[in-house]
Amino acid sequence: MTTVSDFVIQRIRQWGVSRVFAFPGDGIGEFDGALGAAQRAGDGLQYVRPTHEEICALMATAHAKFTGEVGVCIATSSPGAFHLLNGLYDAQMDNQPVVAIIGQQGLDALGTFTQQESNLERMLADVAVYVQTVVSPAQAQAVLDTAFRTARVRLGPAVVVLPHDVQGMAMPELAPQNWVSRSSAVAPSIAITPPETDIRQAASIINAGNRVTFLVGHGATGATDEVLKAAELCGAGIITTLRAKQVVPSDVAHHSQQLGLLGSLPSVHQMSGCDTLVLLGTNYPYGQFLPPTGQARAIQVDLKPEQMGLRYPTELNLWGDVKATLTALIPHLDAKRDHSWQTAVADEMVEWESEMEAQALVGYEDGVNPRRVYHELNKRLPPQAIVTADAGSTADWYGHHIRLRRGMRGDLSGRLASMLAAMPYATAAKFAYPDRCVICTIGDGAFQMLGLNELITIKKYAQEWENPQLIIMVLHNDDLTQVSWEMRTEDANPVWPESQDVESVDYAGWAQLLGFTGIQVRTDDEVGAAWDAAFANHGVTLIDAYTSKNVPPLPPHITLEFAKNTAEALLKGDPEEPAVLVDSAKALVTEGIERIKDTLHHDKKRDD
């Protein structure tokens, strides 16, 4: 007899999925049994079981991000479903196709307040693009296919709720009858191209511009060549969002990396000087860094129409896939002879990179310079490397110092900015690309959430990877650093140790207990050697970097509010005031010297 569970497993395979991220429980027990039977028969799914359901959902989201496929996570009823939520919101907010299969108590128990029975549809309605409980075997095919199709087309998480008794019911052959849908495991293409009239209008706007800037988001993944060709024709400077570092190679001279607090000064200057802004596959959330209203004519290209025209008053919104849209647009773009705008961006980036290096080489008495850790990593990134970063100060240093070349990948929890995501992202990347070197960069606060546990998951599966090289670098400063700085710079409050302190743990020692290589780094001079040892190790390495928590994550343009709030926070009795003053002064002096050099350089070029 073929059960509903048997059918669902084979249908998942028909949708092109070969790996699921799951955690068991009695609410999903019948389905788990079928998964085991299918695996023993050789036609099942690879079952990856981390240490927590939240990790399952984050891994499924990361799988979707790194592969472009649908990520699948599986969990039991109420508590398992609740634990999935954070990862499902990560998928929702970063527009990733994920399908969650969730158990439920038997049909007769629904609405009777029984053990682990809750209204999952109501609970999941906010996060899911589609959520449905399967209440009969004849409904299973249509519900599962609709979940996959909707996740793929609407770019978000979809949920199928499987009651325990339905999981074991016989799956019938579907015949033509009223109220029974017979569906297909086929999703429509999302390579959508806007109408020709819109394409021509977009070309007219871009061709009229003299200082064109492309703001490129993760939605442009797969369109690298088209973005570069279009920028070449119209002489555009390029800015990428943090999640889109991988879209435009770092060696493109007129790519000024990111914009905003984690960005570069050349990107600030692009935004303040552009007369045409083209947003490609991005819902960039920080409108304060975009041009004043009326400065630039703007176009947005995106597959999420509800997210267009939100941050800046665009003149034209193109509902379409970035690659397909640019392919249609490129023949209509005029080839500009004047590339002075691009040249100016490229020249500024040379100066900015010098400033970033100078900041990385500043020495601090209260710990390793965290910028130095990323600077030395960036110099050693091997071809095809994959780098993950966490929310918090790791995202600052990732944005400022990591430069991804063509073929490299990098990602993090974007709009949700969830702590702890760097670990499941790195592990999911390793499953997707077992031949590549993966580097996880994470803070100690995030690592203590679930990262320590996930070293156990890595121990369980590392022997399955073709290349077992996986490097975890923990910024060890015993502080929730990003929030500490946000308390100062945003709210003018001193740091409150009761909320911010992180208990010190021997992370390298914990890695060694599990059989991995653990390396402690306590001085700047040890950083390069630690990375060399990690890249030479054909296995798992954890670098425990004892870094300063008082190095300021300086934005490219320091506002009066930033400086004023920080000063007020220190005056209110910040417990780290002496170190903050010293370390900030060193960073600001270095920044000032580099800015003076830049000014002199610009003055010389002007005089010449």
PDB file of N, CA, C and O in Angstrom, residues 18 30 74 91 98 130 158 169 171 279 281 284 301 337 342 353 361 369 384 409 444 449 480 537 544 556 561:
ATOM      1  N   SER A  18      16.468  16.755  -3.288  1.00  0.00           N
ATOM      2  CA  SER A  18      17.152  15.527  -2.897  1.00  0.00           C
ATOM      3  C   SER A  18      17.556  15.531  -1.424  1.00  0.00           C
ATOM      4  O   SER A  18      17.984  14.502  -0.903  1.00  0.00           O
ATOM      5  N   GLU A  30       4.745   9.168  11.614  1.00  0.00           N
ATOM      6  CA  GLU A  30       4.410   8.279  10.496  1.00  0.00           C
ATOM      7  C   GLU A  30       5.189   8.684   9.243  1.00  0.00           C
ATOM      8  O   GLU A  30       5.693   7.838   8.506  1.00  0.00           O
ATOM      9  N   ILE A  74      11.433  19.987   7.809  1.00  0.00           N
ATOM     10  CA  ILE A  74      10.393  19.110   8.340  1.00  0.00           C
ATOM     11  C   ILE A  74      10.458  19.154   9.870  1.00  0.00           C
ATOM     12  O   ILE A  74      11.545  19.108  10.450  1.00  0.00           O
ATOM     13  N   ALA A  91      13.331  33.247   5.409  1.00  0.00           N
ATOM     14  CA  ALA A  91      12.980  32.965   4.011  1.00  0.00           C
ATOM     15  C   ALA A  91      12.006  34.000   3.475  1.00  0.00           C
ATOM     16  O   ALA A  91      12.154  34.494   2.341  1.00  0.00           O
ATOM     17  N   VAL A  98      10.938  28.185   0.139  1.00  0.00           N
ATOM     18  CA  VAL A  98      11.105  27.127   1.138  1.00  0.00           C
ATOM     19  C   VAL A  98       9.750  26.455   1.334  1.00  0.00           C
ATOM     20  O   VAL A  98       8.720  27.133   1.350  1.00  0.00           O
ATOM     21  N   TYR A 130       1.730  30.470   1.500  1.00  0.00           N
ATOM     22  CA  TYR A 130       0.661  29.469   1.359  1.00  0.00           C
ATOM     23  C   TYR A 130       0.760  28.532   2.539  1.00  0.00           C
ATOM     24  O   TYR A 130       1.845  28.072   2.891  1.00  0.00           O
ATOM     25  N   ALA A 158       6.281  28.243   2.032  1.00  0.00           N
ATOM     26  CA  ALA A 158       4.947  27.646   2.007  1.00  0.00           C
ATOM     27  C   ALA A 158       4.941  26.483   2.989  1.00  0.00           C
ATOM     28  O   ALA A 158       5.968  25.843   3.221  1.00  0.00           O
ATOM     29  N   MET A 169      -2.593   7.137   5.937  1.00  0.00           N
ATOM     30  CA  MET A 169      -3.727   6.679   5.128  1.00  0.00           C
ATOM     31  C   MET A 169      -3.276   6.274   3.728  1.00  0.00           C
ATOM     32  O   MET A 169      -2.252   6.727   3.229  1.00  0.00           O
ATOM     33  N   MET A 171      -2.991   6.203  -0.163  1.00  0.00           N
ATOM     34  CA  MET A 171      -3.058   7.240  -1.193  1.00  0.00           C
ATOM     35  C   MET A 171      -3.771   6.669  -2.417  1.00  0.00           C
ATOM     36  O   MET A 171      -3.296   5.708  -3.033  1.00  0.00           O
ATOM     37  N   LEU A 279      17.583  50.349  -9.721  1.00  0.00           N
ATOM     38  CA  LEU A 279      17.574  49.342  -8.662  1.00  0.00           C
ATOM     39  C   LEU A 279      17.267  47.986  -9.283  1.00  0.00           C
ATOM     40  O   LEU A 279      16.211  47.808  -9.912  1.00  0.00           O
ATOM     41  N   GLY A 281      16.735  44.117  -8.565  1.00  0.00           N
ATOM     42  CA  GLY A 281      16.531  42.987  -7.667  1.00  0.00           C
ATOM     43  C   GLY A 281      16.841  43.285  -6.225  1.00  0.00           C
ATOM     44  O   GLY A 281      17.449  42.467  -5.538  1.00  0.00           O
ATOM     45  N   TYR A 284      16.215  47.362  -0.975  1.00  0.00           N
ATOM     46  CA  TYR A 284      17.144  48.026  -0.055  1.00  0.00           C
ATOM     47  C   TYR A 284      16.360  48.832   0.978  1.00  0.00           C
ATOM     48  O   TYR A 284      15.615  49.753   0.623  1.00  0.00           O
ATOM     49  N   VAL A 301      13.687  47.203 -11.054  1.00  0.00           N
ATOM     50  CA  VAL A 301      13.379  45.919 -11.680  1.00  0.00           C
ATOM     51  C   VAL A 301      13.293  44.881 -10.579  1.00  0.00           C
ATOM     52  O   VAL A 301      14.248  44.701  -9.809  1.00  0.00           O
ATOM     53  N   ARG A 337      30.500  57.308 -24.576  1.00  0.00           N
ATOM     54  CA  ARG A 337      31.935  57.502 -24.764  1.00  0.00           C
ATOM     55  C   ARG A 337      32.588  58.079 -23.508  1.00  0.00           C
ATOM     56  O   ARG A 337      33.762  57.830 -23.242  1.00  0.00           O
ATOM     57  N   GLN A 342      32.347  56.528 -14.089  1.00  0.00           N
ATOM     58  CA  GLN A 342      32.904  55.245 -13.663  1.00  0.00           C
ATOM     59  C   GLN A 342      34.338  55.396 -13.167  1.00  0.00           C
ATOM     60  O   GLN A 342      34.730  54.797 -12.159  1.00  0.00           O
ATOM     61  N   GLU A 353      40.019  51.445  -0.352  1.00  0.00           N
ATOM     62  CA  GLU A 353      40.657  50.190   0.031  1.00  0.00           C
ATOM     63  C   GLU A 353      41.924  50.443   0.846  1.00  0.00           C
ATOM     64  O   GLU A 353      42.248  49.688   1.770  1.00  0.00           O
ATOM     65  N   LEU A 361      45.028  47.595  10.216  1.00  0.00           N
ATOM     66  CA  LEU A 361      46.366  47.460  10.790  1.00  0.00           C
ATOM     67  C   LEU A 361      46.566  48.263  12.064  1.00  0.00           C
ATOM     68  O   LEU A 361      47.652  48.259  12.636  1.00  0.00           O
ATOM     69  N   ASN A 369      42.461  43.419  16.789  1.00  0.00           N
ATOM     70  CA  ASN A 369      41.623  44.269  15.942  1.00  0.00           C
ATOM     71  C   ASN A 369      40.732  43.363  15.083  1.00  0.00           C
ATOM     72  O   ASN A 369      41.229  42.610  14.247  1.00  0.00           O
ATOM     73  N   GLN A 384      36.438  29.853  -5.395  1.00  0.00           N
ATOM     74  CA  GLN A 384      35.187  29.145  -5.120  1.00  0.00           C
ATOM     75  C   GLN A 384      34.819  29.105  -3.634  1.00  0.00           C
ATOM     76  O   GLN A 384      33.910  28.367  -3.240  1.00  0.00           O
ATOM     77  N   ARG A 409      31.022  32.737  -3.212  1.00  0.00           N
ATOM     78  CA  ARG A 409      29.674  32.998  -2.714  1.00  0.00           C
ATOM     79  C   ARG A 409      29.763  33.537  -1.291  1.00  0.00           C
ATOM     80  O   ARG A 409      30.711  33.250  -0.562  1.00  0.00           O
ATOM     81  N   ASP A 444      30.659  35.816  19.343  1.00  0.00           N
ATOM     82  CA  ASP A 444      30.485  34.868  20.446  1.00  0.00           C
ATOM     83  C   ASP A 444      29.055  34.844  20.980  1.00  0.00           C
ATOM     84  O   ASP A 444      28.561  33.794  21.410  1.00  0.00           O
ATOM     85  N   MET A 449      24.249  31.027  21.057  1.00  0.00           N
ATOM     86  CA  MET A 449      22.819  30.728  20.885  1.00  0.00           C
ATOM     87  C   MET A 449      22.614  29.279  20.446  1.00  0.00           C
ATOM     88  O   MET A 449      21.970  28.494  21.132  1.00  0.00           O
ATOM     89  N   LEU A 480      27.915  41.585  23.472  1.00  0.00           N
ATOM     90  CA  LEU A 480      27.025  41.698  22.317  1.00  0.00           C
ATOM     91  C   LEU A 480      27.351  43.025  21.626  1.00  0.00           C
ATOM     92  O   LEU A 480      26.648  44.025  21.771  1.00  0.00           O
ATOM     93  N   ASN A 537      44.676  23.003   6.832  1.00  0.00           N
ATOM     94  CA  ASN A 537      44.077  21.842   7.491  1.00  0.00           C
ATOM     95  C   ASN A 537      42.987  21.229   6.620  1.00  0.00           C
ATOM     96  O   ASN A 537      42.042  21.916   6.219  1.00  0.00           O
ATOM     97  N   ASP A 544      39.471  30.849  17.442  1.00  0.00           N
ATOM     98  CA  ASP A 544      38.913  31.568  18.597  1.00  0.00           C
ATOM     99  C   ASP A 544      39.702  32.873  18.724  1.00  0.00           C
ATOM    100  O   ASP A 544      40.780  32.907  19.322  1.00  0.00           O
ATOM    101  N   PRO A 556      30.885  55.142   6.801  1.00  0.00           N
ATOM    102  CA  PRO A 556      31.736  55.905   5.888  1.00  0.00           C
ATOM    103  C   PRO A 556      31.575  57.413   6.048  1.00  0.00           C
ATOM    104  O   PRO A 556      32.482  58.172   5.741  1.00  0.00           O
ATOM    105  N   GLU A 561      24.705  63.342  14.601  1.00  0.00           N
ATOM    106  CA  GLU A 561      23.911  62.573  15.559  1.00  0.00           C
ATOM    107  C   GLU A 561      24.722  61.394  16.107  1.00  0.00           C
ATOM    108  O   GLU A 561      24.684  61.104  17.306  1.00  0.00           O
TER     109      GLU A 561
END
